[in-house]
Coordinates of C-alpha atoms and ligand atoms in Angstrom, one line a residue:
M140 CA -6.5 6.4 1.2
C141 CA -7.6 9.9 1.0
G142 CA -5.5 11.9 -1.6
I143 CA -4.7 15.7 -1.8
I144 CA -3.7 18.2 -4.8
G145 CA -2.8 21.4 -4.5
Y146 CA -1.7 24.3 -7.2
A147 CA -0.6 27.7 -7.3
G148 CA 0.5 28.7 -10.7
T149 CA -0.4 30.1 -14.4
K150 CA -2.4 27.1 -15.4
R151 CA -6.1 26.6 -15.3
V152 CA -6.6 25.0 -12.1
D153 CA -9.2 22.8 -12.5
K154 CA -7.5 21.1 -15.3
V155 CA -4.4 20.9 -12.6
L156 CA -6.4 20.1 -9.9
I157 CA -8.5 16.6 -12.0
S158 CA -5.3 15.3 -13.5
G159 CA -3.9 15.4 -10.3
L160 CA -7.0 13.3 -8.7
K161 CA -7.0 11.4 -11.1
K162 CA -2.9 10.2 -10.6
L163 CA -4.2 9.8 -6.9
E164 CA -7.4 7.9 -7.5
Y165 CA -5.7 4.3 -7.1
R166 CA -5.1 5.2 -3.1
G167 CA -8.5 4.2 -2.7
Y168 CA -11.7 6.8 -2.5
D169 CA -15.8 7.2 -2.6
S170 CA -16.5 10.8 -3.2
A171 CA -14.0 13.8 -4.8
G172 CA -13.7 17.6 -4.8
L173 CA -12.2 20.7 -5.4
A174 CA -12.3 24.2 -4.1
F175 CA -9.9 27.4 -5.7
I176 CA -10.7 30.2 -6.2
T177 CA -12.3 32.1 -9.5
N178 CA -10.9 34.8 -12.2
D179 CA -13.4 37.7 -10.2
N180 CA -11.2 36.6 -7.2
N181 CA -14.3 34.2 -5.3
L182 CA -14.1 31.3 -3.3
E183 CA -15.7 28.0 -5.0
I184 CA -16.5 24.4 -4.2
I185 CA -17.3 21.8 -6.4
K186 CA -17.9 18.1 -5.1
S187 CA -19.2 15.1 -6.7
V188 CA -19.8 11.3 -5.1
G189 CA -18.7 8.2 -7.0
K190 CA -15.6 8.3 -10.0
I191 CA -13.6 11.9 -10.8
S192 CA -15.0 11.6 -14.0
K193 CA -18.6 12.3 -12.4
L194 CA -16.4 15.1 -10.5
E195 CA -15.3 16.5 -14.0
E196 CA -18.4 16.2 -15.7
K197 CA -20.0 19.1 -13.2
V198 CA -16.7 21.1 -13.7
N199 CA -17.1 20.9 -17.3
K200 CA -20.8 21.9 -17.2
S201 CA -20.7 25.0 -14.9
N202 CA -20.2 29.0 -16.0
I203 CA -17.3 29.0 -14.0
Q204 CA -14.5 31.6 -14.4
F205 CA -11.5 28.9 -12.7
G206 CA -8.6 31.0 -11.7
N207 CA -5.3 29.4 -11.0
V208 CA -4.8 28.7 -7.3
G209 CA -7.0 25.5 -5.5
I210 CA -7.1 22.1 -3.9
G211 CA -8.9 18.7 -4.5
H212 CA -9.3 15.6 -2.5
T213 CA -10.3 12.2 -3.4
R214 CA -12.0 10.8 -0.1
W215 CA -11.9 7.1 1.5
A216 CA -15.0 7.5 4.0
T217 CA -14.2 7.4 7.9
H218 CA -16.5 9.7 9.5
G219 CA -20.0 9.5 7.7
I220 CA -20.8 8.4 4.9
P221 CA -19.6 8.9 1.2
N222 CA -21.9 11.4 0.0
E223 CA -21.7 15.1 -1.4
I224 CA -21.7 16.6 2.5
N225 CA -19.3 14.9 3.8
A226 CA -17.2 15.3 0.8
H227 CA -14.1 17.2 0.8
P228 CA -13.4 20.3 0.2
H229 CA -15.2 21.8 4.0
T230 CA -15.5 25.3 4.6
S231 CA -15.8 27.3 7.1
G232 CA -15.4 31.5 7.0
K233 CA -12.7 32.1 5.6
V234 CA -11.0 29.0 5.9
S235 CA -11.5 25.7 3.0
I236 CA -10.1 22.9 3.7
V237 CA -8.8 19.5 2.7
H238 CA -7.9 16.5 4.5
N239 CA -6.3 13.1 5.0
G240 CA -6.0 11.4 8.3
I241 CA -8.4 11.1 11.7
I242 CA -8.5 13.9 13.8
E243 CA -9.2 11.4 17.2
N244 CA -10.4 14.7 19.6
Y245 CA -13.1 16.3 16.8
T246 CA -16.0 15.4 19.2
N247 CA -14.9 17.7 22.1
I248 CA -13.4 20.4 19.3
K249 CA -17.2 19.9 17.9
E250 CA -19.4 20.4 21.7
E251 CA -16.2 23.4 22.7
L252 CA -17.4 24.7 18.9
Q253 CA -20.9 24.9 19.2
S254 CA -21.4 26.1 22.3
K255 CA -20.1 28.7 21.2
G256 CA -22.7 29.2 18.2
V257 CA -20.9 27.0 15.5
T258 CA -23.1 25.3 13.4
F259 CA -22.0 21.6 11.4
Y260 CA -22.9 20.0 8.6
S261 CA -21.5 16.8 8.2
D262 CA -20.6 14.1 9.9
T263 CA -16.9 14.1 9.2
D264 CA -14.2 14.8 11.5
T265 CA -12.6 17.5 9.1
E266 CA -14.8 20.1 8.5
V267 CA -14.0 20.0 12.8
A268 CA -10.7 21.0 11.8
C269 CA -12.0 23.7 9.5
A270 CA -14.3 25.4 11.9
Y271 CA -12.1 25.5 14.6
I272 CA -9.1 26.9 12.6
N273 CA -11.2 29.5 11.4
Y274 CA -12.3 30.0 14.8
I275 CA -8.4 30.4 15.7
Y276 CA -7.8 32.8 12.8
E277 CA -10.3 34.8 14.1
T278 CA -8.2 36.1 16.7
E279 CA -4.5 34.6 14.6
K280 CA -4.1 36.9 11.4
D281 CA -0.5 35.9 10.8
K282 CA -1.8 32.3 8.9
I283 CA 0.9 30.4 9.8
K284 CA 0.9 30.9 13.8
C285 CA -2.9 30.2 13.1
I286 CA -2.7 26.7 11.7
Q287 CA -0.1 26.4 13.8
K288 CA -2.2 27.6 17.2
A289 CA -4.9 25.0 15.8
C290 CA -2.8 21.9 15.3
K291 CA -1.4 21.9 18.6
H292 CA -5.3 21.3 19.8
F293 CA -5.8 18.4 17.0
R294 CA -4.8 15.0 18.2
G295 CA -4.2 12.2 15.2
S296 CA -2.7 12.0 12.2
Y297 CA -3.3 14.8 9.5
A298 CA -1.9 16.5 6.0
F299 CA -4.0 19.4 5.9
G300 CA -4.3 21.3 2.2
I301 CA -6.0 25.1 3.5
I302 CA -6.6 28.2 1.5
F303 CA -8.2 31.2 3.0
E304 CA -10.2 33.4 1.6
D305 CA -8.7 36.6 2.4
D306 CA -5.4 35.3 0.8
K307 CA -6.3 34.4 -3.4
D308 CA -2.4 33.3 -4.2
S309 CA -1.5 30.6 -1.6
I310 CA -2.3 27.1 -0.2
F311 CA -1.1 26.3 3.2
V312 CA -0.2 22.8 4.2
T313 CA 0.8 20.6 6.8
R314 CA 1.3 17.4 7.7
R315 CA 1.3 15.4 11.0
D316 CA 2.1 11.3 10.4
S317 CA 0.3 11.6 6.7
P318 CA 1.9 12.3 3.9
L319 CA 2.2 15.8 2.2
I320 CA 4.7 16.1 -1.1
I321 CA 5.5 19.7 -2.4
G322 CA 5.8 19.9 -6.2
I323 CA 8.2 23.0 -7.3
S324 CA 8.2 24.2 -10.7
D325 CA 8.7 27.5 -12.4
G326 CA 6.4 29.7 -11.8
E327 CA 3.9 27.1 -10.6
N328 CA 4.5 24.7 -7.3
F329 CA 2.0 21.8 -6.7
V330 CA 1.1 19.9 -3.5
S331 CA -0.1 16.3 -3.2
S332 CA -0.3 13.2 -1.1
D333 CA 2.4 11.9 -3.2
V334 CA 4.7 12.6 -6.1
S335 CA 2.2 10.8 -8.9
A336 CA -0.2 13.5 -8.9
F337 CA 2.3 16.4 -10.4
L338 CA 5.1 13.9 -12.0
S339 CA 3.7 15.1 -15.5
Y340 CA 4.9 18.9 -14.4
T341 CA 8.1 18.7 -12.4
K342 CA 10.2 16.2 -11.4
K343 CA 11.4 18.0 -8.2
Y344 CA 9.8 17.5 -5.1
I345 CA 10.0 19.0 -1.5
L346 CA 9.6 16.6 1.5
L347 CA 7.9 18.1 4.3
D348 CA 8.5 16.9 7.5
H349 CA 6.0 16.7 10.9
N350 CA 4.9 19.3 12.0
E351 CA 6.4 21.4 9.2
F352 CA 4.2 24.5 7.7
A353 CA 4.2 25.7 4.3
K354 CA 3.0 28.0 2.5
V355 CA 2.7 27.9 -1.2
S356 CA 2.6 30.1 -4.3
S357 CA 3.3 30.3 -7.6
N358 CA 6.4 31.7 -7.0
S359 CA 7.5 30.7 -3.8
V360 CA 7.5 28.4 -1.5
L361 CA 8.2 29.5 2.6
I362 CA 8.7 26.1 4.8
Y363 CA 8.6 26.7 8.4
N364 CA 8.9 24.8 11.4
D365 CA 6.9 24.7 15.0
N366 CA 8.3 27.1 16.4
G367 CA 8.1 30.0 13.3
D368 CA 12.0 29.5 11.7
L369 CA 11.9 29.6 8.2
L370 CA 13.6 26.6 7.0
N371 CA 15.9 25.5 4.2
K372 CA 15.0 22.6 2.9
E373 CA 16.8 20.0 0.0
I374 CA 15.0 19.4 -2.8
N375 CA 15.1 16.0 -4.6
I376 CA 14.5 14.9 -8.0
A377 CA 11.6 11.8 -8.3
T378 CA 13.2 9.0 -10.2
W379 CA 9.1 7.4 -11.0
S380 CA 8.1 8.7 -14.3
D381 CA 4.9 9.8 -15.8
T382 CA 4.8 6.7 -18.3
Q383 CA 5.2 4.2 -15.2
Y384 CA 1.1 5.8 -14.2
E385 CA 0.1 4.4 -17.2
K386 CA -1.7 0.8 -18.5
N387 CA 1.1 1.1 -21.2
G388 CA -1.7 -1.2 -23.8
Y389 CA -2.9 -3.4 -20.8
E390 CA -6.3 -3.8 -19.9
H391 CA -5.3 -3.2 -16.6
F392 CA -3.0 -2.1 -14.0
M393 CA -2.9 -5.2 -12.0
L394 CA -1.8 -7.1 -15.0
K395 CA 0.5 -4.6 -16.7
E396 CA 2.5 -4.9 -12.9
I397 CA 2.6 -8.6 -12.8
Y398 CA 3.8 -8.8 -16.1
E399 CA 7.3 -6.4 -15.0
E400 CA 7.7 -9.1 -11.8
P401 CA 10.1 -11.0 -13.5
L402 CA 12.4 -7.5 -14.5
V403 CA 11.6 -6.3 -11.5
L404 CA 12.9 -9.7 -9.7
K405 CA 15.8 -9.4 -11.7
N406 CA 17.1 -6.4 -10.7
I407 CA 16.3 -7.4 -7.0
F408 CA 18.9 -10.1 -6.9
N409 CA 21.0 -8.3 -9.1
R410 CA 21.7 -5.2 -6.9
Y411 CA 21.6 -7.0 -3.4
L412 CA 22.7 -10.7 -4.1
N413 CA 26.6 -9.9 -4.0
D414 CA 26.6 -6.5 -2.5
I415 CA 25.6 -5.8 1.3
S416 CA 26.3 -2.2 1.4
Y417 CA 22.9 -1.6 2.1
L418 CA 23.3 -3.2 5.3
K419 CA 25.0 0.2 6.4
D420 CA 27.9 -2.0 8.3
V421 CA 25.1 -3.6 10.6
D422 CA 25.9 -7.1 11.6
L423 CA 23.2 -9.3 11.2
S424 CA 24.9 -12.3 13.3
I425 CA 24.3 -10.0 16.3
Y426 CA 20.7 -10.5 16.5
N427 CA 18.9 -13.7 18.0
N428 CA 15.8 -13.4 17.4
I429 CA 13.8 -11.4 14.5
H430 CA 10.2 -9.4 14.9
I431 CA 8.5 -9.5 11.2
V432 CA 6.1 -6.4 11.3
A433 CA 3.2 -5.3 8.2
C434 CA -0.1 -5.7 7.3
G435 CA -2.1 -7.4 4.4
S436 CA 0.2 -8.8 2.0
A437 CA 3.3 -7.5 3.2
M438 CA 2.3 -10.0 6.2
H439 CA 2.3 -12.7 4.1
A440 CA 5.9 -11.6 2.4
G441 CA 6.9 -11.8 6.2
L442 CA 5.5 -15.3 6.5
V443 CA 7.8 -16.6 3.8
G444 CA 10.9 -14.7 5.4
R445 CA 9.9 -16.9 9.0
Y446 CA 10.2 -19.4 7.4
L447 CA 13.2 -18.9 6.2
F448 CA 15.3 -17.4 8.0
E449 CA 14.1 -20.2 10.3
T450 CA 14.3 -22.6 8.5
Y451 CA 17.6 -22.3 7.2
A452 CA 19.6 -19.6 10.2
N453 CA 18.3 -21.5 12.8
I454 CA 17.0 -18.0 14.0
P455 CA 13.4 -17.6 16.1
V456 CA 10.9 -15.6 14.4
T457 CA 7.8 -13.8 15.1
V458 CA 5.3 -12.2 12.2
D459 CA 2.3 -9.6 13.8
V460 CA 0.0 -7.7 11.6
A461 CA 1.0 -4.4 12.6
S462 CA -2.0 -3.3 14.5
E463 CA -1.5 -5.8 16.7
Y464 CA 2.0 -5.7 17.4
R465 CA 1.7 -2.2 18.4
Y466 CA -0.5 -2.3 21.5
K467 CA 0.8 -6.0 22.8
N468 CA 4.1 -6.4 25.0
Q469 CA 6.6 -6.4 22.3
I470 CA 9.7 -8.3 23.8
I471 CA 12.7 -6.3 22.6
T472 CA 16.4 -6.9 23.7
D473 CA 19.3 -5.7 22.1
Q474 CA 19.7 -8.7 19.9
T475 CA 15.9 -8.3 18.7
L476 CA 15.9 -6.9 15.0
V477 CA 12.6 -5.5 14.0
I478 CA 11.9 -5.4 9.9
I479 CA 9.4 -3.7 8.9
V480 CA 7.6 -4.7 5.1
S481 CA 5.4 -2.3 3.7
Q482 CA 5.1 -1.1 0.1
S483 CA 4.2 2.6 0.3
G484 CA 6.1 3.0 3.3
E485 CA 2.9 5.4 5.3
T486 CA 0.8 2.3 6.5
A487 CA -0.5 4.1 9.7
D488 CA 0.2 1.0 11.2
T489 CA 3.0 -0.2 10.2
L490 CA 4.6 3.1 10.8
A491 CA 3.2 3.0 14.6
A492 CA 4.5 -0.3 15.1
L493 CA 7.9 0.9 13.9
R494 CA 8.3 3.7 16.2
V495 CA 6.9 1.3 19.6
A496 CA 9.9 -0.8 18.2
K497 CA 12.4 1.7 18.4
S498 CA 11.2 3.7 21.5
K499 CA 11.9 0.1 23.1
G500 CA 15.8 -0.3 21.2
A501 CA 15.2 -2.0 18.5
T502 CA 17.1 -1.9 15.3
V503 CA 14.6 -1.5 12.5
L504 CA 15.0 -2.9 9.0
A505 CA 12.6 -1.3 7.0
I506 CA 11.5 -2.9 3.3
V507 CA 9.9 -0.4 1.6
N508 CA 9.0 0.8 -2.2
V509 CA 8.3 4.4 -1.9
L510 CA 11.4 6.2 -2.3
G511 CA 11.1 9.0 0.9
S512 CA 8.4 7.5 2.6
T513 CA 8.0 8.0 5.9
I514 CA 8.8 4.7 7.0
T515 CA 12.0 4.8 5.5
R516 CA 12.6 8.4 7.4
E517 CA 12.6 6.7 10.8
A518 CA 13.6 3.0 9.8
N519 CA 17.7 2.8 10.9
I520 CA 18.1 0.8 7.6
V521 CA 16.4 0.7 4.6
I522 CA 16.2 -1.9 1.8
Y523 CA 14.4 -0.3 -1.2
T524 CA 12.4 -2.8 -3.6
Y525 CA 12.7 -0.3 -6.1
A526 CA 10.0 -2.1 -7.7
G527 CA 8.4 1.1 -9.3
P528 CA 4.8 2.7 -9.1
E529 CA 2.2 -0.1 -8.4
I530 CA -1.4 1.3 -9.0
A531 CA -3.1 -1.9 -8.7
V532 CA -5.3 -1.8 -5.0
A533 CA -4.5 -5.0 -5.2
T534 CA 0.0 -5.7 -4.5
T535 CA 1.4 -8.4 -6.8
K536 CA 5.6 -7.0 -7.9
G537 CA 5.1 -4.9 -4.8
Y538 CA 4.7 -8.6 -2.3
T539 CA 6.9 -10.6 -4.6
S540 CA 9.7 -7.9 -4.3
Q541 CA 9.6 -7.6 -0.7
V542 CA 9.8 -11.7 0.0
A543 CA 12.7 -11.4 -2.7
I544 CA 14.5 -8.9 -0.1
L545 CA 13.6 -11.5 2.5
A546 CA 14.7 -14.2 0.6
T547 CA 18.6 -12.1 -0.1
L548 CA 18.4 -11.3 3.9
A549 CA 17.6 -15.2 5.0
F550 CA 20.6 -16.3 2.4
E551 CA 22.6 -13.8 3.2
I552 CA 22.5 -14.7 7.2
S553 CA 21.8 -18.6 6.7
R554 CA 25.3 -18.6 4.3
K555 CA 27.5 -20.1 7.1
H556 CA 24.7 -23.2 7.4
L557 CA 24.8 -23.8 3.7
T558 CA 26.8 -26.6 1.8
L559 CA 28.4 -24.9 -0.9
D560 CA 25.8 -27.3 -3.0
E561 CA 23.1 -25.6 -1.9
K562 CA 25.0 -22.3 -1.8
N563 CA 25.2 -22.1 -5.6
K564 CA 22.1 -23.7 -6.4
I565 CA 20.1 -20.8 -4.4
I566 CA 22.1 -18.1 -6.0
S567 CA 21.6 -19.9 -10.1
E568 CA 18.6 -19.3 -9.4
M569 CA 18.5 -16.2 -8.5
N570 CA 20.1 -15.1 -11.4
N571 CA 17.8 -17.1 -13.3
I572 CA 14.7 -16.0 -12.1
Q573 CA 14.0 -13.6 -15.1
N574 CA 13.3 -16.9 -17.2
I575 CA 11.9 -18.4 -14.3
L576 CA 8.9 -16.2 -14.1
N577 CA 8.2 -16.0 -17.7
Y578 CA 8.1 -19.4 -17.9
V579 CA 5.2 -19.1 -15.4
L580 CA 3.5 -16.2 -17.1
L581 CA 3.6 -18.5 -20.4
K582 CA 0.7 -20.7 -18.9
I583 CA -2.2 -17.8 -19.3
E584 CA -4.4 -20.3 -21.0
E585 CA -3.9 -22.6 -17.7
Y586 CA -5.0 -19.7 -15.1
K587 CA -8.0 -18.9 -17.6
D588 CA -9.2 -22.4 -17.2
I589 CA -8.7 -22.5 -13.4
A590 CA -10.8 -18.8 -13.4
K591 CA -13.4 -20.5 -15.1
S592 CA -13.7 -23.6 -13.0
I593 CA -13.9 -21.2 -10.0
Y594 CA -15.7 -17.8 -10.6
K595 CA -19.4 -19.0 -10.4
K596 CA -18.9 -20.3 -7.0
E597 CA -19.3 -17.9 -3.3
H598 CA -16.6 -20.2 -1.2
L599 CA -13.2 -21.6 -1.9
F600 CA -10.3 -23.0 0.4
F601 CA -6.5 -23.0 -0.1
I602 CA -4.6 -25.5 1.5
G603 CA -1.1 -26.2 2.0
R604 CA 1.6 -26.7 4.9
G605 CA 4.6 -24.8 6.1
I606 CA 6.3 -22.6 3.4
D607 CA 3.1 -23.4 1.3
Y608 CA 0.9 -22.4 4.0
S609 CA 2.6 -18.7 3.4
M610 CA 1.7 -19.3 -0.5
C611 CA -2.0 -19.8 0.5
M612 CA -2.4 -17.1 2.6
E613 CA -1.5 -14.6 -0.2
G614 CA -3.5 -16.5 -3.3
S615 CA -6.3 -16.3 -0.8
L616 CA -6.5 -12.9 -0.1
K617 CA -5.3 -11.7 -3.5
L618 CA -8.6 -13.4 -4.7
K619 CA -10.6 -12.2 -2.0
E620 CA -9.7 -8.6 -2.5
I621 CA -10.2 -8.6 -5.9
S622 CA -13.1 -11.1 -6.9
Y623 CA -15.0 -10.5 -3.3
M624 CA -14.9 -14.6 -3.1
H625 CA -14.9 -16.0 -0.1
S626 CA -11.8 -17.5 0.5
E627 CA -10.1 -18.8 3.3
A628 CA -6.4 -20.6 3.6
Y629 CA -6.1 -23.0 5.6
P630 CA -3.0 -25.6 7.0
A631 CA -3.8 -28.3 5.4
G632 CA -3.4 -30.5 8.1
E633 CA -5.4 -27.9 10.6
L634 CA -8.7 -28.3 8.2
K635 CA -10.0 -31.5 9.8
H636 CA -10.8 -29.4 12.8
G637 CA -13.4 -28.1 12.3
T638 CA -13.6 -26.6 8.5
I639 CA -13.7 -29.8 6.5
S640 CA -17.6 -29.7 7.6
L641 CA -17.9 -26.4 4.9
I642 CA -17.1 -29.1 2.2
E643 CA -19.4 -30.0 0.2
N644 CA -19.9 -31.7 -3.5
K645 CA -18.1 -29.6 -5.4
T646 CA -16.5 -26.9 -2.9
P647 CA -13.1 -25.4 -4.9
I648 CA -9.7 -26.3 -2.9
I649 CA -6.9 -24.9 -4.3
A650 CA -4.2 -27.1 -3.0
I651 CA -0.7 -26.5 -3.1
A652 CA 2.1 -29.0 -2.5
T653 CA 5.6 -27.9 -3.5
N654 CA 7.2 -28.8 -0.3
K655 CA 9.2 -32.0 -0.3
N656 CA 9.0 -33.0 3.3
L657 CA 5.5 -32.2 3.3
Y658 CA 4.2 -33.5 0.0
E659 CA 2.7 -37.0 1.6
K660 CA 1.1 -35.7 4.0
T661 CA -0.5 -32.7 2.3
I662 CA -1.5 -35.3 -0.5
S663 CA -3.0 -36.8 2.5
N664 CA -5.1 -34.1 3.5
I665 CA -6.4 -33.2 -0.4
K666 CA -7.6 -36.6 0.0
E667 CA -9.8 -35.8 3.3
T668 CA -11.2 -32.9 0.8
K669 CA -11.8 -34.8 -2.4
A670 CA -13.6 -37.6 0.1
R671 CA -16.4 -35.3 0.9
G672 CA -16.6 -34.1 -3.3
A673 CA -14.2 -30.8 -3.1
F674 CA -13.4 -29.6 -6.3
V675 CA -9.6 -29.8 -5.9
I676 CA -7.2 -27.5 -8.0
F677 CA -3.9 -29.3 -7.1
I678 CA -0.3 -26.9 -7.7
T679 CA 2.3 -28.5 -7.9
N680 CA 6.3 -28.3 -9.3
E681 CA 7.7 -30.0 -11.6
E682 CA 10.0 -32.5 -9.6
L683 CA 7.0 -33.4 -7.3
D684 CA 4.4 -33.9 -10.4
T685 CA 2.6 -36.5 -9.8
T686 CA -0.5 -38.3 -11.0
G687 CA -3.6 -39.3 -9.4
D688 CA -7.5 -39.3 -8.8
F689 CA -6.9 -36.6 -5.9
Y690 CA -7.4 -33.6 -8.3
D691 CA -9.3 -32.2 -11.1
I692 CA -7.2 -29.7 -12.7
K693 CA -3.2 -30.1 -12.2
L694 CA -1.1 -26.7 -12.6
V695 CA 2.3 -27.6 -12.7
L696 CA 5.1 -24.7 -12.3
P697 CA 9.4 -25.0 -12.2
T698 CA 10.7 -25.9 -9.0
S699 CA 12.9 -23.5 -7.2
T700 CA 14.0 -23.9 -3.6
D701 CA 12.3 -22.8 -0.7
F702 CA 14.0 -19.5 -1.2
L703 CA 12.0 -18.7 -4.4
Q704 CA 9.3 -21.3 -4.8
S705 CA 6.8 -19.1 -3.5
L706 CA 7.7 -15.7 -6.7
S707 CA 6.6 -18.2 -9.1
V708 CA 3.7 -19.8 -7.1
V709 CA 2.4 -16.9 -6.0
T710 CA 3.3 -15.2 -9.3
A711 CA 0.6 -18.0 -10.4
L712 CA -1.7 -17.0 -8.3
Q713 CA -2.5 -13.5 -8.8
L714 CA -2.6 -14.4 -12.3
I715 CA -5.8 -16.6 -11.2
S716 CA -7.1 -14.1 -9.1
Y717 CA -6.8 -11.4 -11.6
Y718 CA -8.6 -14.0 -14.5
T719 CA -11.7 -14.9 -12.0
A720 CA -12.5 -11.5 -10.7
K721 CA -12.2 -10.7 -14.8
E722 CA -15.0 -13.2 -15.4
R723 CA -16.6 -12.0 -12.5
K724 CA -16.7 -8.5 -14.2
C725 CA -15.1 -6.6 -11.0
D726 CA -13.4 -3.9 -11.5
I727 CA -9.8 -5.1 -10.7
D728 CA -7.5 -2.4 -10.0
K729 CA -9.9 -0.3 -7.9
P730 CA -11.6 -3.0 -5.6
K731 CA -14.9 -1.7 -3.7
N732 CA -14.1 -0.8 -0.1
L733 CA -10.2 -1.1 -0.3
A734 CA -7.4 1.2 -0.6
K735 CA -3.8 1.6 -1.8
S736 CA -2.3 3.7 0.9
V737 CA -4.1 3.0 4.0
T738 CA -2.8 6.0 6.2
V739 CA -5.5 5.8 9.0
E740 CA -6.1 3.4 12.1
Ligands
LIG1491 C1 -3.9 -2.5 2.2 C2 -3.5 -3.1 0.7 C3 -2.8 -4.4 0.5 C4 -0.7 -3.8 1.2 C5 -1.7 -3.1 2.6 C6 -0.1 -3.2 3.3 O1 -4.9 -3.0 2.8 O2 -4.4 -2.6 -0.7 O3 -2.6 -4.8 -1.1 O4 -0.8 -5.2 1.3 O5 -2.5 -1.8 2.8 O6 0.0 -1.5 2.1 P1 2.2 -1.5 2.5 O7 1.8 -0.2 1.8 O8 1.8 -1.3 3.7 O9 2.4 -2.7 2.2

């Protein structure tokens, strides 16, 4: 989703802003732009629709004498189509602005300003915010106070990067809900939606909190609270390095991130299996019900968690998508544990769900990848996945690392119900996860063959029962996201209640059967589809491997306990999606219409 970069220093501003925008590309966008001060002290704007490379071309062709202060933006369209007029930065009077978020009451403000004679050119809420700040600036010449006054009028979420025509040395920033970080260096400072945009220049950063306001110049960063008090904020050091944002020889970030999974998961189990200090003295046994709340793949990780908590710890669990949970009647008691799952830690709906749960008195445990993200700052307990930066829009190591943490937690809560043998088996598998996944990665040719068998189809179904069904959900989403094939996941036993009418000659079905107790039942359901002409890709594990005439292609994966089986199956499904999208010549790392970090509702 929208990305912000800002720079005040001594380097040529266009170079720093373009390199920052390239790092923010992964968030998802459809247009981009820059506003900067030129060497002869003019404020200039350059925008373009499409890739950053097009903006860069425009910048390179211009004869402008670029200065050293400016702001840049990647826009993911919300209000108005992706065109140059709607692209950021927007300008009104003396103010230029870039924005991430949504100003919900922009229509009223627009009418108010129109009645005062202000003309608007774009369809965006951002231009309205810009015009409003400019309007306040006519009477309030203190820039921080002006922005504060304007923000009091805005409803919704925002991170703003602002430059004023009459202050050629500074960028002004503030945020409410949408992320914004300030990068600190000697003689130059940065602002950005995430650290990736300035990591090649500095690792030092300050996290701006809600309703804080900053004036960022080359030699100073002044941060104020809502009352105008000057704050002394902590400087953090980023642990992620710039090279982690490179493909390092892989054709796509998605492939690189899949190949990182064995090590990421090994590290998770090493770190958390025998050390529960991360729970900060919270006794998990006091909770008799759990709500898992998340979006997208993180919600699918929650489904695996639900299966494990219910099956092994005997605790009732609900799993909700955050956009639904936040508006329903959440039934929370003092024995409810709310588990929030989010790779980015910034997803707007997930953050709102966290706040609702907290306001109702729940203890909130968050499973998050991005250090210092907003969700980590608001949850009661945080468990980091430490998966490293994930750049491909479709999550891979993000998902498996969330499952690994949930499996560790479920194991911890279930210990008293498990026999010594069961415990030893799970621990030994957790310790061996790197080898298990490396073995799954060896089957590349099989994944490519499966991809070749399905890539020309437009419709596909995933079926499975129990925990296999939750793997189907994630496999199906992955395929949709990056290959644009229509795919649906169904509980195998439910297909006959309607959807089986869609099965025709050669309709592809990916059927997953790794669960011993449900295996026979799933095979019966697969046979029902085969009898109607389906082309069946059968995925099972070594223990249950069988031959028969109910499948066309068989993929046999290593056998694991329920706690870990989804890790190897979903890794295989990620690779099947990857090679299918490749056959279909899709833009794998940046699928159309999708954003990595969804910071609007
Ligand atoms: C977006 C991404 C998905 C992700 C979801 C939740 O839709 O494209 O891959 O699963 O957001 O993101 P989060 O950062 O909260 O895990």
